[in-house]
Coordinates of C-alpha atoms and ligand atoms in Angstrom, one line a residue:
M252 CA -42.1 -0.5 -34.0
N253 CA -43.8 -3.2 -36.1
A254 CA -42.9 -6.9 -36.1
R255 CA -40.7 -6.6 -39.1
D256 CA -38.5 -4.0 -37.5
S257 CA -38.0 -6.1 -34.4
T258 CA -36.7 -9.0 -36.6
V259 CA -33.9 -6.8 -38.0
A260 CA -33.0 -5.1 -34.8
R261 CA -29.8 -6.8 -33.7
T262 CA -27.5 -6.1 -30.8
P263 CA -24.1 -7.3 -31.7
V264 CA -22.4 -9.9 -29.6
V265 CA -19.2 -8.3 -28.3
E266 CA -16.1 -9.9 -26.9
S267 CA -15.4 -8.3 -23.5
R268 CA -12.2 -6.3 -23.2
L269 CA -12.4 -7.0 -19.5
P270 CA -13.9 -10.4 -19.2
T271 CA -13.0 -11.0 -15.5
V272 CA -14.3 -7.7 -14.3
G273 CA -17.6 -7.8 -12.5
T274 CA -19.4 -5.6 -9.8
T275 CA -16.8 -4.3 -7.4
I276 CA -16.7 -5.3 -3.7
F277 CA -17.3 -1.6 -2.9
T278 CA -20.7 -1.6 -4.6
V279 CA -21.6 -5.0 -3.1
M280 CA -20.7 -4.0 0.5
S281 CA -22.4 -0.6 0.2
A282 CA -25.6 -2.3 -1.0
L283 CA -25.4 -4.8 1.9
A284 CA -24.7 -1.9 4.4
L285 CA -27.9 -0.1 3.1
E286 CA -29.9 -3.3 3.3
H287 CA -28.9 -4.0 7.0
G288 CA -28.7 -0.4 8.2
A289 CA -25.0 -0.9 8.9
V290 CA -22.5 1.9 9.5
N291 CA -20.7 2.1 6.2
L292 CA -16.9 2.2 6.9
G293 CA -16.4 0.3 3.6
Q294 CA -16.1 2.7 0.7
G295 CA -13.5 5.4 0.9
F296 CA -15.3 8.7 1.1
P297 CA -16.3 11.3 3.8
D298 CA -19.8 11.3 5.3
F299 CA -19.3 15.0 6.1
D300 CA -19.5 18.0 3.7
C301 CA -16.8 20.1 2.3
D302 CA -15.9 23.7 3.4
P303 CA -18.8 26.0 2.3
K304 CA -16.1 28.5 1.1
L305 CA -15.2 26.0 -1.6
V306 CA -18.8 25.8 -2.8
D307 CA -19.0 29.6 -2.7
A308 CA -15.9 29.9 -4.8
V309 CA -17.4 27.5 -7.5
D310 CA -20.7 29.3 -7.3
A311 CA -19.0 32.6 -7.8
A312 CA -17.2 31.3 -10.9
M313 CA -20.5 30.0 -12.3
R314 CA -22.2 33.3 -11.7
A315 CA -19.3 35.2 -13.2
G316 CA -20.1 33.3 -16.4
L317 CA -17.1 31.0 -16.4
N318 CA -19.1 28.2 -17.9
Q319 CA -17.6 27.4 -21.3
Y320 CA -14.8 25.1 -22.4
P321 CA -11.6 25.9 -20.7
P322 CA -8.2 25.3 -22.3
M323 CA -7.5 21.6 -22.8
P324 CA -4.9 21.1 -20.1
G325 CA -6.8 23.2 -17.5
V326 CA -7.4 26.8 -16.6
P327 CA -4.1 28.7 -16.4
I328 CA -4.7 30.1 -12.9
L329 CA -5.3 26.6 -11.5
R330 CA -2.2 25.2 -13.2
E331 CA -0.2 28.1 -11.9
R332 CA -1.4 27.4 -8.3
I333 CA -0.7 23.7 -8.6
A334 CA 2.8 24.5 -9.7
A335 CA 3.3 26.9 -6.7
K336 CA 1.9 24.3 -4.3
I337 CA 4.2 21.5 -5.5
E338 CA 7.2 23.8 -5.5
A339 CA 6.5 25.0 -2.0
L340 CA 6.0 21.4 -0.7
Y341 CA 8.5 19.4 -2.7
G342 CA 10.9 21.9 -4.2
H343 CA 10.3 21.0 -7.8
R344 CA 9.0 23.5 -10.3
Y345 CA 6.7 22.0 -13.0
D346 CA 5.9 24.3 -15.9
P347 CA 2.2 25.1 -15.9
A348 CA 2.3 25.5 -19.7
T349 CA 3.8 22.2 -20.5
E350 CA 3.9 19.9 -17.5
I351 CA 0.6 20.2 -15.6
T352 CA -2.8 18.8 -16.7
V353 CA -6.0 19.0 -14.9
T354 CA -8.0 15.7 -15.1
A355 CA -11.5 14.4 -14.3
G356 CA -10.3 12.6 -11.2
A357 CA -7.2 10.6 -10.4
T358 CA -8.7 7.5 -11.9
Q359 CA -8.9 9.2 -15.3
A360 CA -5.4 10.5 -14.9
I361 CA -4.0 7.0 -14.2
L362 CA -5.9 5.5 -17.2
T363 CA -4.7 8.3 -19.4
A364 CA -1.1 7.8 -18.3
V365 CA -1.4 4.0 -18.9
L366 CA -3.0 4.5 -22.4
A367 CA -0.3 7.1 -23.3
F368 CA 2.7 4.9 -22.4
V369 CA 1.7 1.3 -22.5
G370 CA 1.4 -0.6 -25.7
P371 CA 0.4 -4.2 -26.6
G372 CA 2.5 -6.7 -24.8
D373 CA 4.2 -4.2 -22.6
E374 CA 4.5 -5.2 -18.9
V375 CA 3.4 -2.9 -16.1
I376 CA 4.4 -3.7 -12.5
V377 CA 1.6 -3.2 -10.0
L378 CA 2.2 -3.7 -6.3
D379 CA -0.6 -5.8 -4.6
P380 CA -2.7 -5.0 -2.7
C381 CA -3.6 -2.1 -5.0
Y382 CA -6.4 0.2 -6.1
D383 CA -8.7 -1.7 -8.3
S384 CA -8.4 0.3 -11.5
Y385 CA -4.7 -0.3 -12.1
A386 CA -4.7 -3.8 -13.6
P387 CA -7.8 -3.3 -15.8
N388 CA -6.2 -0.1 -17.1
V389 CA -3.2 -2.0 -18.2
T390 CA -5.3 -4.7 -19.8
L391 CA -7.3 -2.1 -21.7
A392 CA -4.1 -0.7 -23.1
G393 CA -3.2 -4.3 -24.3
G394 CA -0.4 -4.5 -21.7
V395 CA 0.2 -7.2 -19.1
P396 CA -0.1 -6.4 -15.4
I397 CA 2.7 -8.0 -13.4
H398 CA 1.5 -8.3 -9.8
V399 CA 4.3 -8.0 -7.2
P400 CA 3.1 -8.3 -3.6
L401 CA 4.1 -5.7 -1.0
A402 CA 5.9 -7.3 1.9
P403 CA 3.4 -9.4 4.0
G404 CA 2.9 -7.9 7.4
T405 CA 4.4 -4.5 6.8
F406 CA 3.1 -3.7 3.2
A407 CA 6.5 -2.1 2.5
P408 CA 7.9 -2.3 -1.1
D409 CA 9.8 -5.5 -1.6
F410 CA 12.6 -4.3 -3.8
D411 CA 14.1 -7.7 -4.4
R412 CA 10.8 -8.9 -5.9
I413 CA 10.4 -5.6 -7.8
A414 CA 13.9 -6.1 -9.2
A415 CA 13.1 -9.7 -10.2
A416 CA 10.0 -8.5 -12.0
L417 CA 11.8 -5.8 -14.0
G418 CA 12.7 -7.0 -17.5
P419 CA 13.1 -5.8 -21.1
K420 CA 9.3 -5.7 -21.6
T421 CA 8.7 -3.5 -18.4
R422 CA 7.2 -0.2 -19.6
A423 CA 5.9 1.2 -16.3
I424 CA 5.5 0.7 -12.6
I425 CA 2.5 2.1 -10.7
I426 CA 3.2 3.0 -7.1
N427 CA 0.9 4.5 -4.4
S428 CA 2.0 6.2 -1.3
P429 CA 0.3 6.9 1.1
H430 CA -1.1 3.5 0.3
N431 CA -4.7 2.4 -0.1
P432 CA -5.6 -0.1 1.5
S433 CA -2.7 -0.6 4.0
G434 CA -2.1 3.0 5.2
T435 CA 1.7 2.5 4.6
V436 CA 3.8 5.4 3.6
W437 CA 7.0 5.1 1.5
S438 CA 10.1 6.4 3.2
K439 CA 12.8 8.6 1.6
G440 CA 15.0 5.4 1.5
D441 CA 12.2 3.6 -0.5
M442 CA 12.0 6.4 -3.1
L443 CA 15.8 6.5 -3.4
R444 CA 15.9 2.7 -3.8
L445 CA 13.3 2.9 -6.5
A446 CA 15.3 5.6 -8.3
E447 CA 18.4 3.4 -8.2
L448 CA 16.6 0.3 -9.4
L449 CA 15.1 2.1 -12.4
R450 CA 18.3 4.1 -13.3
P451 CA 19.4 1.8 -16.1
T452 CA 15.9 1.4 -17.6
D453 CA 13.4 3.4 -19.5
V454 CA 10.6 2.5 -17.2
V455 CA 7.9 5.2 -16.5
V456 CA 6.7 5.6 -13.0
I457 CA 3.0 6.4 -12.4
S458 CA 2.9 7.7 -8.8
D459 CA -0.6 7.7 -7.3
E460 CA -0.3 10.3 -4.6
V461 CA -4.0 11.1 -4.0
Y462 CA -3.5 10.9 -0.2
E463 CA -0.4 13.1 -0.3
H464 CA -1.8 15.4 2.4
M465 CA -2.7 12.6 4.8
T466 CA 0.6 11.5 6.4
Y467 CA 0.7 11.3 10.1
D468 CA 4.3 10.4 11.1
G469 CA 6.5 12.6 8.8
E470 CA 6.6 14.2 5.4
H471 CA 5.1 12.8 2.3
Q472 CA 7.9 11.6 0.0
S473 CA 6.5 12.7 -3.4
A474 CA 8.3 11.5 -6.5
A475 CA 8.5 15.2 -7.3
R476 CA 11.1 15.6 -4.5
F477 CA 13.6 13.3 -6.2
P478 CA 15.0 14.8 -9.4
E479 CA 16.0 11.4 -10.8
L480 CA 12.5 10.0 -10.2
A481 CA 10.6 13.2 -11.2
A482 CA 12.3 12.9 -14.6
R483 CA 10.5 9.7 -15.3
T484 CA 7.3 10.0 -13.3
V485 CA 3.7 11.1 -13.8
V486 CA 2.6 12.3 -10.3
V487 CA -1.2 12.1 -9.8
S488 CA -3.1 13.9 -7.0
S489 CA -6.8 14.4 -6.3
F490 CA -8.7 17.4 -5.2
G491 CA -11.6 15.1 -4.4
K492 CA -9.6 13.5 -1.6
T493 CA -7.9 16.7 -0.4
Y494 CA -11.0 18.9 -0.2
H495 CA -13.6 16.3 0.8
V496 CA -15.4 16.4 -2.6
T497 CA -14.8 12.9 -4.0
G498 CA -18.0 13.3 -6.1
W499 CA -16.5 16.3 -8.0
K500 CA -14.0 14.0 -9.7
I501 CA -11.2 16.6 -10.3
A502 CA -7.5 15.9 -10.0
Y503 CA -4.3 16.6 -11.8
A504 CA -1.3 14.9 -13.3
V505 CA 2.2 16.4 -13.5
A506 CA 5.1 15.1 -15.5
P507 CA 8.2 16.3 -17.5
A508 CA 7.2 18.0 -20.8
P509 CA 7.8 15.1 -23.1
L510 CA 5.7 12.7 -21.0
S511 CA 3.0 15.4 -20.4
A512 CA 2.9 16.0 -24.2
E513 CA 2.0 12.3 -24.7
F514 CA -0.4 12.3 -21.8
R515 CA -2.2 15.3 -23.2
K516 CA -2.6 13.6 -26.6
V517 CA -4.7 10.9 -24.9
H518 CA -6.4 13.4 -22.6
Q519 CA -7.6 15.6 -25.4
F520 CA -9.5 12.8 -27.2
N521 CA -10.9 11.4 -24.0
V522 CA -12.3 14.0 -21.7
F523 CA -10.8 16.9 -23.6
T524 CA -11.5 19.4 -20.8
V525 CA -12.5 19.4 -17.1
N526 CA -15.4 21.5 -15.9
T527 CA -14.6 25.2 -15.9
P528 CA -16.3 26.7 -12.8
M529 CA -14.9 24.0 -10.5
Q530 CA -11.4 24.6 -11.8
H531 CA -11.8 28.3 -11.0
G532 CA -13.3 27.6 -7.6
I533 CA -10.5 25.3 -6.7
A534 CA -7.9 27.7 -7.9
T535 CA -9.4 30.4 -5.5
Y536 CA -9.5 27.9 -2.6
L537 CA -6.0 26.5 -3.3
A538 CA -4.5 30.0 -2.8
D539 CA -4.9 29.4 0.9
A540 CA -2.4 26.7 1.7
S541 CA -3.9 26.0 5.1
H542 CA -6.7 24.1 3.3
H543 CA -4.3 21.3 2.4
L544 CA -1.7 21.8 5.1
D545 CA -4.3 21.3 7.9
L546 CA -5.6 18.1 6.5
A547 CA -3.1 15.8 8.2
A548 CA -4.0 17.2 11.7
F549 CA -7.7 16.8 10.9
Y550 CA -7.4 13.2 9.9
R551 CA -4.8 12.4 12.5
A552 CA -7.4 13.2 15.2
K553 CA -9.9 10.9 13.5
R554 CA -7.3 8.2 13.2
D555 CA -6.4 8.5 16.8
R556 CA -10.0 8.5 18.0
F557 CA -10.8 5.4 15.8
R558 CA -7.7 3.5 16.9
A559 CA -8.3 4.3 20.6
G560 CA -11.8 2.9 20.2
L561 CA -10.5 -0.2 18.4
A562 CA -8.1 -0.9 21.2
A563 CA -11.1 -1.7 23.3
T564 CA -12.3 -4.4 20.8
R565 CA -10.9 -7.8 19.9
L566 CA -9.8 -6.5 16.5
Q567 CA -6.0 -5.8 16.2
S568 CA -5.1 -2.5 14.5
L569 CA -2.3 -2.6 11.9
P570 CA -0.1 0.6 11.7
C571 CA -1.7 3.5 9.9
A572 CA 0.9 6.1 8.8
G573 CA -1.2 7.7 6.1
T574 CA -4.5 7.8 4.2
Y575 CA -7.9 7.6 5.8
F576 CA -7.9 3.8 6.0
Q577 CA -7.4 1.6 9.0
C578 CA -6.7 -2.1 8.6
V579 CA -7.5 -4.6 11.3
D580 CA -6.6 -8.3 11.9
Y581 CA -9.7 -10.1 13.0
S582 CA -8.1 -13.6 13.6
A583 CA -8.9 -13.4 17.4
V584 CA -12.6 -13.0 16.5
S585 CA -13.3 -15.3 13.5
E586 CA -12.0 -17.9 11.2
L587 CA -14.2 -16.9 8.3
S588 CA -12.6 -15.8 5.0
E589 CA -12.2 -12.0 4.6
D590 CA -15.2 -11.8 2.2
A591 CA -17.4 -13.9 4.5
F592 CA -16.3 -11.9 7.6
C593 CA -17.2 -8.6 5.9
R594 CA -20.6 -9.9 5.0
W595 CA -21.2 -11.2 8.5
L596 CA -19.8 -8.0 10.1
T597 CA -22.2 -5.9 7.9
S598 CA -25.3 -8.0 8.4
E599 CA -24.9 -9.2 12.0
V600 CA -22.8 -6.5 13.7
G601 CA -23.9 -3.6 11.6
V602 CA -20.5 -2.3 10.4
A603 CA -19.4 -2.5 6.8
A604 CA -15.7 -3.1 5.9
I605 CA -13.8 -4.2 2.8
P606 CA -11.8 -7.5 2.6
L607 CA -8.1 -6.9 1.8
S608 CA -8.3 -9.9 -0.5
A609 CA -10.2 -7.8 -2.9
F610 CA -7.1 -5.7 -3.6
Y611 CA -5.0 -8.7 -4.6
A612 CA -4.9 -10.4 -8.0
D613 CA -4.5 -13.8 -6.2
G614 CA -7.2 -13.0 -3.6
R615 CA -5.0 -14.1 -0.8
E616 CA -6.4 -14.5 2.7
Q617 CA -4.7 -12.8 5.7
R618 CA -7.7 -12.2 8.0
I619 CA -7.4 -8.5 7.4
V620 CA -10.1 -6.0 6.6
R621 CA -10.1 -2.3 5.9
F622 CA -12.2 0.4 7.5
C623 CA -12.5 4.0 6.3
F624 CA -12.3 6.6 9.1
A625 CA -13.2 9.6 6.9
K626 CA -16.4 9.9 8.9
K627 CA -18.1 12.2 11.4
D628 CA -17.0 11.4 15.0
E629 CA -20.5 10.2 15.8
T630 CA -20.4 7.8 12.9
L631 CA -17.0 6.4 14.1
D632 CA -18.3 6.2 17.7
L633 CA -21.5 4.3 16.6
A634 CA -19.3 1.8 14.6
L635 CA -17.0 1.4 17.6
A636 CA -19.9 0.7 20.0
R637 CA -21.0 -2.1 17.7
L638 CA -17.5 -3.5 17.2
R639 CA -17.0 -3.7 21.0
R640 CA -19.7 -6.4 21.0
L641 CA -17.5 -8.7 19.0
Ligands
PLP1828 C1 -5.2 5.0 -4.4 C2 -6.3 5.7 -5.0 N1 -6.1 6.2 -6.3 C3 -7.0 6.9 -6.9 C4 -8.3 7.1 -6.4 C5 -9.4 7.8 -7.2 O1 -9.3 9.1 -7.1 P1 -10.4 10.0 -7.8 O2 -11.7 9.9 -7.1 O3 -9.8 11.4 -7.9 O4 -10.6 9.4 -9.2 C6 -8.6 6.5 -5.1 C7 -10.0 6.6 -4.6 O5 -10.4 5.9 -3.7 C8 -7.6 5.8 -4.5 O6 -7.8 5.3 -3.3

């Protein structure tokens, strides 16, 4: 390049669509954990591998030449097996042809649903603390996130506050059970109450159910179980969470045909299709229901091991009815802010956690941090040995 070229080269100044978004706390804490050799119980992913049978199934699909574009909504056999799974568990039959779409992870499914249904000025209720992509998704669509806190202490839905937030501009509500970060699970009564509240409205529900197979004290109350809710809901689940393959980024969204049709319009001009051999491999693996049905027992054992260990520390465990997250109250140990406590815990004690304040739009402080227990037993034991020193 000569001097003249460099004078015409010009990178446009762009106005950020997400001006308040920076590096996430997950990236920050993971980097800090690496720097200090801390046990990383921060970010939510397993430190153990998936079942080799799943890898074999994907490998077999690749070797069988299943490597070209699949149909836009997903390979038929996978959609058929998703339909069968949901019907067996929740008693609702989604039509694989028109109501099931395979996506590149749940995060993409949620963004796709938001872009499909939310327009400029539309309001979307999000229940804080919540997964960090929800509000930026709404902002990208030109909508306005309306943050309604879950009940302090229990993290149960506060229906009076949700009712107060509902208005003529409300286009959607995003719910998440089992809930990240609190580990709370919505009851049947909660789902019926939501259905009743939305009855007179045209509000779409986006139900993030990525931890559907990790409930420890009863059955998962999928929106798919409740006909009135199913009629207005996009249910999202993630194979990444269920099969210990978060890096594969493969999930699905199910919704009544008119909602799925709009969802697919956005999906086809975004990712278009999701990688073929993994869809075939997962379809093969999904045929054996024990792979998802046994997950709750697997994680219940880890939860119980971790909670038993925490009982010997000065951290106070909050209830954990679902997910692979355990929240603790550290007020007996420190008066630091949640962020400062997590940094201190990582650098001085050698265990990384995530501050709950990171999941709130108002960044409120409750002296609660979140650990992820999707880890090998030896990883959990090492973390617990360090936490006992507190
Ligand atoms: C509540 C919730 N929703 C969605 C996701 C993302 O799922 P995926 O990896 O399939 O995009 C996560 C991952 O941490 C999550 O906790």
